[in-house]
mmCIF file of C-alpha atoms in Angstrom:
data_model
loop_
_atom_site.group_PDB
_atom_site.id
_atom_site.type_symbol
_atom_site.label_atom_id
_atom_site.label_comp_id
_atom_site.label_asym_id
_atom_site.label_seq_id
_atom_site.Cartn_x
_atom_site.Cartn_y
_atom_site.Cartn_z
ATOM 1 C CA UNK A 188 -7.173 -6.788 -14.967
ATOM 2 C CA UNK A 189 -7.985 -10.371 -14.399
ATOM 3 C CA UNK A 190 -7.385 -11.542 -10.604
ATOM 4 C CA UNK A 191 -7.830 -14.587 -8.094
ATOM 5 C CA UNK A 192 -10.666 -14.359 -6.191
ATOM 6 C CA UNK A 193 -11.380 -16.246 -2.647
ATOM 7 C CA UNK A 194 -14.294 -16.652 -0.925
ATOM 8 C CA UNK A 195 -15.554 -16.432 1.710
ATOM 9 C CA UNK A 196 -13.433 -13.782 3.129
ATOM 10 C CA UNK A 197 -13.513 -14.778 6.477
ATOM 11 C CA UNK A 198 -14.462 -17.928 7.766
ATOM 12 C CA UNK A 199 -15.100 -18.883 11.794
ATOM 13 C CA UNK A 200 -15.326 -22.718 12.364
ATOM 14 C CA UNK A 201 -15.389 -24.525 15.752
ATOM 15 C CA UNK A 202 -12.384 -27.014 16.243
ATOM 16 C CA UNK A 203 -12.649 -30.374 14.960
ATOM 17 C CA UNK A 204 -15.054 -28.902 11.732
ATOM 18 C CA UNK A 205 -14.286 -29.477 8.199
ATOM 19 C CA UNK A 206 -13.988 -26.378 6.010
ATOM 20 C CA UNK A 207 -13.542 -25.730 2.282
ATOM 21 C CA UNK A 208 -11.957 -22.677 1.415
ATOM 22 C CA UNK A 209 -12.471 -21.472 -2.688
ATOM 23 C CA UNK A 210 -10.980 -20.246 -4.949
ATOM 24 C CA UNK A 211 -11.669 -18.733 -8.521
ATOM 25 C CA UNK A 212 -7.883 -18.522 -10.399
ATOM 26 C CA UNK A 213 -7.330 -16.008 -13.326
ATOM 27 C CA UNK A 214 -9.105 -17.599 -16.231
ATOM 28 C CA UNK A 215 -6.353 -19.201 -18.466
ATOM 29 C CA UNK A 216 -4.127 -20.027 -15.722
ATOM 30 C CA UNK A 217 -3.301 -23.860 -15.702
ATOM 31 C CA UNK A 218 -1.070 -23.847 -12.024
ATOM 32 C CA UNK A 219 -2.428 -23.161 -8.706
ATOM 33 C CA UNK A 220 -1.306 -22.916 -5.278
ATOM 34 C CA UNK A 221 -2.224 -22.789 -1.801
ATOM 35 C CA UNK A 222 0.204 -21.230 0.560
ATOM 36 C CA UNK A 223 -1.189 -19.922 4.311
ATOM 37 C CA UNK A 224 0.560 -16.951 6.603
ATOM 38 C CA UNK A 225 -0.375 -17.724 10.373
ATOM 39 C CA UNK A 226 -0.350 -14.279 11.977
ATOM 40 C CA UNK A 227 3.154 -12.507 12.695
ATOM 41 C CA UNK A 228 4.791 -15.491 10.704
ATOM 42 C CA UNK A 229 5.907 -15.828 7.258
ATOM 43 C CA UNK A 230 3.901 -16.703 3.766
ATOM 44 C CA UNK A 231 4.269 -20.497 3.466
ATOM 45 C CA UNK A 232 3.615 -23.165 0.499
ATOM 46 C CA UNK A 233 0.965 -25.524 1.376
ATOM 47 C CA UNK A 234 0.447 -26.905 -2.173
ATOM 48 C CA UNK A 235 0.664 -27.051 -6.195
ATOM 49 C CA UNK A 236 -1.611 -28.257 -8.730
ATOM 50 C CA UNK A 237 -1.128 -28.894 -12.172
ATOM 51 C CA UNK A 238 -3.366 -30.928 -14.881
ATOM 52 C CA UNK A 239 -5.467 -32.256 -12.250
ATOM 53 C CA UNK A 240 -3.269 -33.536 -9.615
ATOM 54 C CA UNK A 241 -1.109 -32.463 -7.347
ATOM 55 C CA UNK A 242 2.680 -31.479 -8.248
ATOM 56 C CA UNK A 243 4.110 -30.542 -5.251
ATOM 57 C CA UNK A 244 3.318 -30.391 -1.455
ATOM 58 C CA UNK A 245 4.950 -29.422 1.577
ATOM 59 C CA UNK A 246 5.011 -30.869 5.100
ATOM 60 C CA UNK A 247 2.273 -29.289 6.356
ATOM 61 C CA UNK A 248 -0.175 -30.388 3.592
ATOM 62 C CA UNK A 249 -0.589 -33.942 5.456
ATOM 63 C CA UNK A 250 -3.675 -35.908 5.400
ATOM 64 C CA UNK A 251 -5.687 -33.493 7.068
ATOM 65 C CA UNK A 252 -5.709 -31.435 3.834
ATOM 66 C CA UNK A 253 -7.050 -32.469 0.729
ATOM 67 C CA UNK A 254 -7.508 -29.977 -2.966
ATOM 68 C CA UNK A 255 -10.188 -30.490 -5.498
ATOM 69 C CA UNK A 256 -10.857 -28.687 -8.742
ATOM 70 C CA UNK A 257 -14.440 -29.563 -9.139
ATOM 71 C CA UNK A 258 -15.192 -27.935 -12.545
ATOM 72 C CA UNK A 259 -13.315 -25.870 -14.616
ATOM 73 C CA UNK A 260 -13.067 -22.503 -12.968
ATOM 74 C CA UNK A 261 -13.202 -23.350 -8.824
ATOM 75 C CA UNK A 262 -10.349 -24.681 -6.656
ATOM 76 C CA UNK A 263 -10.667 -25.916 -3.260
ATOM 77 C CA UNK A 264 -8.665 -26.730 -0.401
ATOM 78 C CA UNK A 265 -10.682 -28.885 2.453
ATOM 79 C CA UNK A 266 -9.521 -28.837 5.714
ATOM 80 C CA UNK A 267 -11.015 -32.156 7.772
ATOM 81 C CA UNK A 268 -11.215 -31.996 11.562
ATOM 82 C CA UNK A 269 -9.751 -28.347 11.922
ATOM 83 C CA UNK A 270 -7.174 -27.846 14.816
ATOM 84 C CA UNK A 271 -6.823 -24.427 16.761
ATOM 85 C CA UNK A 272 -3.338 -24.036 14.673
ATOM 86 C CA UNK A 273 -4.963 -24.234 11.956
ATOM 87 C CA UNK A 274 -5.869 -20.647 11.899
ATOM 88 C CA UNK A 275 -4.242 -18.694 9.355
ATOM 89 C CA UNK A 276 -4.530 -16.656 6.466
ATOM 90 C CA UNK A 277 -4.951 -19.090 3.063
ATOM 91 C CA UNK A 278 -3.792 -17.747 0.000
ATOM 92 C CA UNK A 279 -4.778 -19.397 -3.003
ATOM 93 C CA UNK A 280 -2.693 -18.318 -6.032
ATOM 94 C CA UNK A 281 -2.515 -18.984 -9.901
ATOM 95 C CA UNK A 282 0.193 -18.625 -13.136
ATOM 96 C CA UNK A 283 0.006 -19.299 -16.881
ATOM 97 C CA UNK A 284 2.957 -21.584 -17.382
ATOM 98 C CA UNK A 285 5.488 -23.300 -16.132
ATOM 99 C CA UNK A 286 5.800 -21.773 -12.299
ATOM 100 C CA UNK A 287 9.301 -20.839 -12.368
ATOM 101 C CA UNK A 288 8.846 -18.859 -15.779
ATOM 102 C CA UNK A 289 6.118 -16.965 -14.861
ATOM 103 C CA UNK A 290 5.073 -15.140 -11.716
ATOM 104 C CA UNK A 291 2.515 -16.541 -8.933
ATOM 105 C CA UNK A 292 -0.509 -14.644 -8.664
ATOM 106 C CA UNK A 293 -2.557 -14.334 -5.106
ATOM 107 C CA UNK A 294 -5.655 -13.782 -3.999
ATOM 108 C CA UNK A 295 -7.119 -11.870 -1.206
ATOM 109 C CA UNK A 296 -6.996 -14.693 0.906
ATOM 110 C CA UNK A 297 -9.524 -16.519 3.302
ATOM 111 C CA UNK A 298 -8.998 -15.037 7.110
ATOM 112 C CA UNK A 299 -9.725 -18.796 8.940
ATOM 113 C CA UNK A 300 -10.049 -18.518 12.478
ATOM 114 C CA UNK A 301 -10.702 -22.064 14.391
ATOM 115 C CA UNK A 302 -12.387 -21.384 17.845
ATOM 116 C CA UNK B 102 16.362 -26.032 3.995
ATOM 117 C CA UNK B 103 15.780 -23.119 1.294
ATOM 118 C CA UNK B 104 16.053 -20.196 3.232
ATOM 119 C CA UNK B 105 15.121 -16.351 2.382
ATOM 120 C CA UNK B 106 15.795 -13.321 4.457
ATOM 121 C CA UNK B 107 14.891 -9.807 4.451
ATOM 122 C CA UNK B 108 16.118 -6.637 6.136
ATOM 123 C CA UNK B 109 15.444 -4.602 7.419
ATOM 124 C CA UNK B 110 12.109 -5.637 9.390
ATOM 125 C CA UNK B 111 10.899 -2.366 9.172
ATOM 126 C CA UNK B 112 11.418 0.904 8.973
ATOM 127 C CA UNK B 113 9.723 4.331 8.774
ATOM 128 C CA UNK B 114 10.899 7.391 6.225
ATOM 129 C CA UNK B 115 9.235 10.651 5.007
ATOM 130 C CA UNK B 116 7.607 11.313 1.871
ATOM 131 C CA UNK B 117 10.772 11.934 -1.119
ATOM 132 C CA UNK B 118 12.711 9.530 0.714
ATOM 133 C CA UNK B 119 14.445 6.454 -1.019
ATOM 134 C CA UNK B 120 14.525 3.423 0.274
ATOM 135 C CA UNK B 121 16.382 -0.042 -0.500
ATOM 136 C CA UNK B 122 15.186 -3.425 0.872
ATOM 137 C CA UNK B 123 17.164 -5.968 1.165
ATOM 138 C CA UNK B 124 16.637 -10.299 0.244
ATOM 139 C CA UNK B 125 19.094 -12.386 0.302
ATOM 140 C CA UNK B 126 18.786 -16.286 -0.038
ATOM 141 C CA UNK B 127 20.259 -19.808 0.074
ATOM 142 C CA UNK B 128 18.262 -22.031 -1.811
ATOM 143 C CA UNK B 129 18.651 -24.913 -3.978
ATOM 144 C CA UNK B 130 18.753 -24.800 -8.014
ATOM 145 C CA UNK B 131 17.252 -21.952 -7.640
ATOM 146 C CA UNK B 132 15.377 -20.281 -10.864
ATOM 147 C CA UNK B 133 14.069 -17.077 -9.840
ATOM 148 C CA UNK B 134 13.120 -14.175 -7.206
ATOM 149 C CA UNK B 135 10.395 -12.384 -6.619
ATOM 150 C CA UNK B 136 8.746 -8.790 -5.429
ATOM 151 C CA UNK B 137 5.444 -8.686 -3.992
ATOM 152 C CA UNK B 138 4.051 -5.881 -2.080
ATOM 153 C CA UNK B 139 1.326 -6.630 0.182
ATOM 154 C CA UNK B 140 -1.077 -4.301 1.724
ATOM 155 C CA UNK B 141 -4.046 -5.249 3.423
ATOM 156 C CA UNK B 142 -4.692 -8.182 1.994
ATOM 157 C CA UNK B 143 -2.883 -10.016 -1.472
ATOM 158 C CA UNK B 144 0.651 -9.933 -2.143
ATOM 159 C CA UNK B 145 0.600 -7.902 -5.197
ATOM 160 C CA UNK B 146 3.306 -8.924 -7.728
ATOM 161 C CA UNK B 147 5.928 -6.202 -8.314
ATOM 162 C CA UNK B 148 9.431 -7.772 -10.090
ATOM 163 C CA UNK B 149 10.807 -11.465 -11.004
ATOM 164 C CA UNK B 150 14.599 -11.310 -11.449
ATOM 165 C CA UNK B 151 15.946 -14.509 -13.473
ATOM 166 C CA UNK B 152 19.494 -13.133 -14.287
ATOM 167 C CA UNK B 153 22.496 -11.283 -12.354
ATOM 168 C CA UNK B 154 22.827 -7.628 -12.853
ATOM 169 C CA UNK B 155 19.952 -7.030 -14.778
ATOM 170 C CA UNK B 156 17.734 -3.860 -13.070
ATOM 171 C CA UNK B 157 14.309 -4.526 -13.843
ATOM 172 C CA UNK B 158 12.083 -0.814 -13.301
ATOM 173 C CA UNK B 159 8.580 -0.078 -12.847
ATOM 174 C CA UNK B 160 7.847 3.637 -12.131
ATOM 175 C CA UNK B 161 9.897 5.022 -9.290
ATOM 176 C CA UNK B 162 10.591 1.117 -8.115
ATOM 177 C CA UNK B 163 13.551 -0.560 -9.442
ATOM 178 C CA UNK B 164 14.976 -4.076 -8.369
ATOM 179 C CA UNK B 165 18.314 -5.743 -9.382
ATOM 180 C CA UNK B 166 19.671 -9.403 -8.804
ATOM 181 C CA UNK B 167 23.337 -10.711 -7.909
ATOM 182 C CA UNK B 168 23.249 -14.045 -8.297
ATOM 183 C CA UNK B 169 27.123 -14.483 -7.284
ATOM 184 C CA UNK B 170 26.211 -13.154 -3.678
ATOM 185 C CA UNK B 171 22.642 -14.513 -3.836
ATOM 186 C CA UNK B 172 20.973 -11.607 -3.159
ATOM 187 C CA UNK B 173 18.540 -8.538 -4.415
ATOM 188 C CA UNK B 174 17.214 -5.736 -3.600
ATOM 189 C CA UNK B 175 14.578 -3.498 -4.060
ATOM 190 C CA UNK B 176 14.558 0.636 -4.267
ATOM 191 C CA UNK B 177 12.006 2.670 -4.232
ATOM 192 C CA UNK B 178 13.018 6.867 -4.902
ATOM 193 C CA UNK B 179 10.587 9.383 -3.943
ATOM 194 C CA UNK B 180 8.217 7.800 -1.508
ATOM 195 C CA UNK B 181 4.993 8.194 -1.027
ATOM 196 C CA UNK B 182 2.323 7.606 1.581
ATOM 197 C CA UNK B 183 1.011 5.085 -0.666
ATOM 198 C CA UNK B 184 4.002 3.361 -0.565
ATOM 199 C CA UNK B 185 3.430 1.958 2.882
ATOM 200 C CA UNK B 186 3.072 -1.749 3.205
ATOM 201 C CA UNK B 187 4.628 -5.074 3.631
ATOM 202 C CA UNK B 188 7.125 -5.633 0.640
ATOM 203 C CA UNK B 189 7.605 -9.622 0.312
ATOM 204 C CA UNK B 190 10.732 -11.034 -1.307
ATOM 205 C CA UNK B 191 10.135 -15.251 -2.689
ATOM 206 C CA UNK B 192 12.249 -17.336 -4.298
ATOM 207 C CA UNK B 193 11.400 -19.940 -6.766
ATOM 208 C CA UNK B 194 14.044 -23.190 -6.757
ATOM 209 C CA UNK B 195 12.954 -26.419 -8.285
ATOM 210 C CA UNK B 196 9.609 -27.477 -7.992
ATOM 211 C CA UNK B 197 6.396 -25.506 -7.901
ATOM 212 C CA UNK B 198 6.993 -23.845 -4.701
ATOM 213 C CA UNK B 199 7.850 -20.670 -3.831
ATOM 214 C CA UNK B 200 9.454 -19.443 -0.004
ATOM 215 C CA UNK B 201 9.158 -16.425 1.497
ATOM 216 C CA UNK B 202 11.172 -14.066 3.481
ATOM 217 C CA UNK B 203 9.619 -12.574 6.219
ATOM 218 C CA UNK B 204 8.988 -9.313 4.782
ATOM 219 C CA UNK B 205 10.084 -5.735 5.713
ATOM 220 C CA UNK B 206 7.235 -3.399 6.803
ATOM 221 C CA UNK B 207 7.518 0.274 4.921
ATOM 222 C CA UNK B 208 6.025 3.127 6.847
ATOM 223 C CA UNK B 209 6.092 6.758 4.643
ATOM 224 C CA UNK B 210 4.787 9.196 7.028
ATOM 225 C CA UNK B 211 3.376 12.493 5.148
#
């Protein structure tokens, strides 16, 4: 069955780094989404993408943050000058059509910690 | 603020136990909800409910929406050890984005 994949699985960064966390989504998906779950807390949106530019992004997803797809099968999310809250669990996550039609589907997620 | 809670936040049963999660939500034009069950890592899709009273089934897992008291929930009949995890309940209003609840954690003990 076709599936998101993220890599790396775990990334360690000192504070103040830049990091790019990637993504692969399912093949003939056109959405994607980033969403992060700091430990103990809830899943939250971060992010959508849609024909190349962004559709929808939430409060957290300020200037620090920045997406990319770079070619036709990655998807990115950069973090610039990480922060110690920053550390989190990113979820990247991908569906066929329209969002609210068809369900979300997540990766394995990227384990950042920022030391 | 869309908002989406689940109860209980966790709770432990024996194998050939049911169990029935509860979501319920206040959200904005909203469109639809979602099941996920998440182990040790991804949120594994399980249901998306769209319309009131409608029981959507998958195996031994069953879920069912009531839009008029803006909840669902989720039951699960016979457990099974592999049945443990975090079930996730989302809901999808306008926009892209989904919100979560903040899950209920499912122990089945052998």
């Amino acid at each position: 069955e076709p599936e998101v994949t993220q890599t790396p699985s775990h990334q360690v960064t000192q504070m103040g780094q830049e990091v790019i966390l990637r993504c692969v989504p399912i093949s003939n998906h056109l959405y994607f989404y980033w969403y992060r779950q700091i430990l103990g807390q809830k899943v939250e949106f971060l992010v959508s993408f849609y024909n190349n530019e962004i559709s929808e992004k939430s409060e957290i997803f300020d200037d620090q943050f920045s997406v990319e797809r770079p070619d036709g099968s990655n998807f990115t999310l950069k973090i610039r000058s990480t922060k110690l809250e920053d550390s989190a669990m990113y979820f990247c996550a991908s569906s066929d059509r329209q969002p609210l039609n068809q369900p979300q589907h997540f990766g394995d997620g990227t384990r950042l910690s920022i030391l | 603020e869309d908002k989406v809670v689940q109860s209980p936040l966790s709770l432990v049963v024996h194998e050939g136990d049911t169990v029935t999660l509860n979501c319920s939500y206040e959200v904005t034009n909203f469109r639809s909800l979602l099941w996920y069950k998440q182990e040790k890592k991804a949120p594994t899709f399980l249901f998306m409910l769209t319309s009131s009273g409608i029981e959507k089934k998958s195996g031994r897992l069953s879920s069912i929406l009531d839009k008029k008291e803006l909840f669902s929930i989720l039951n699960i009949t016979a457990t099974q050890t592999g049945d443990s995890a975090v079930y996730l309940c989302a809901v999808g209003a306008a926009g892209n984005k989904l919100t979560f609840g903040g899950g209920t954690r499912v122990l089945v003990k052998p």
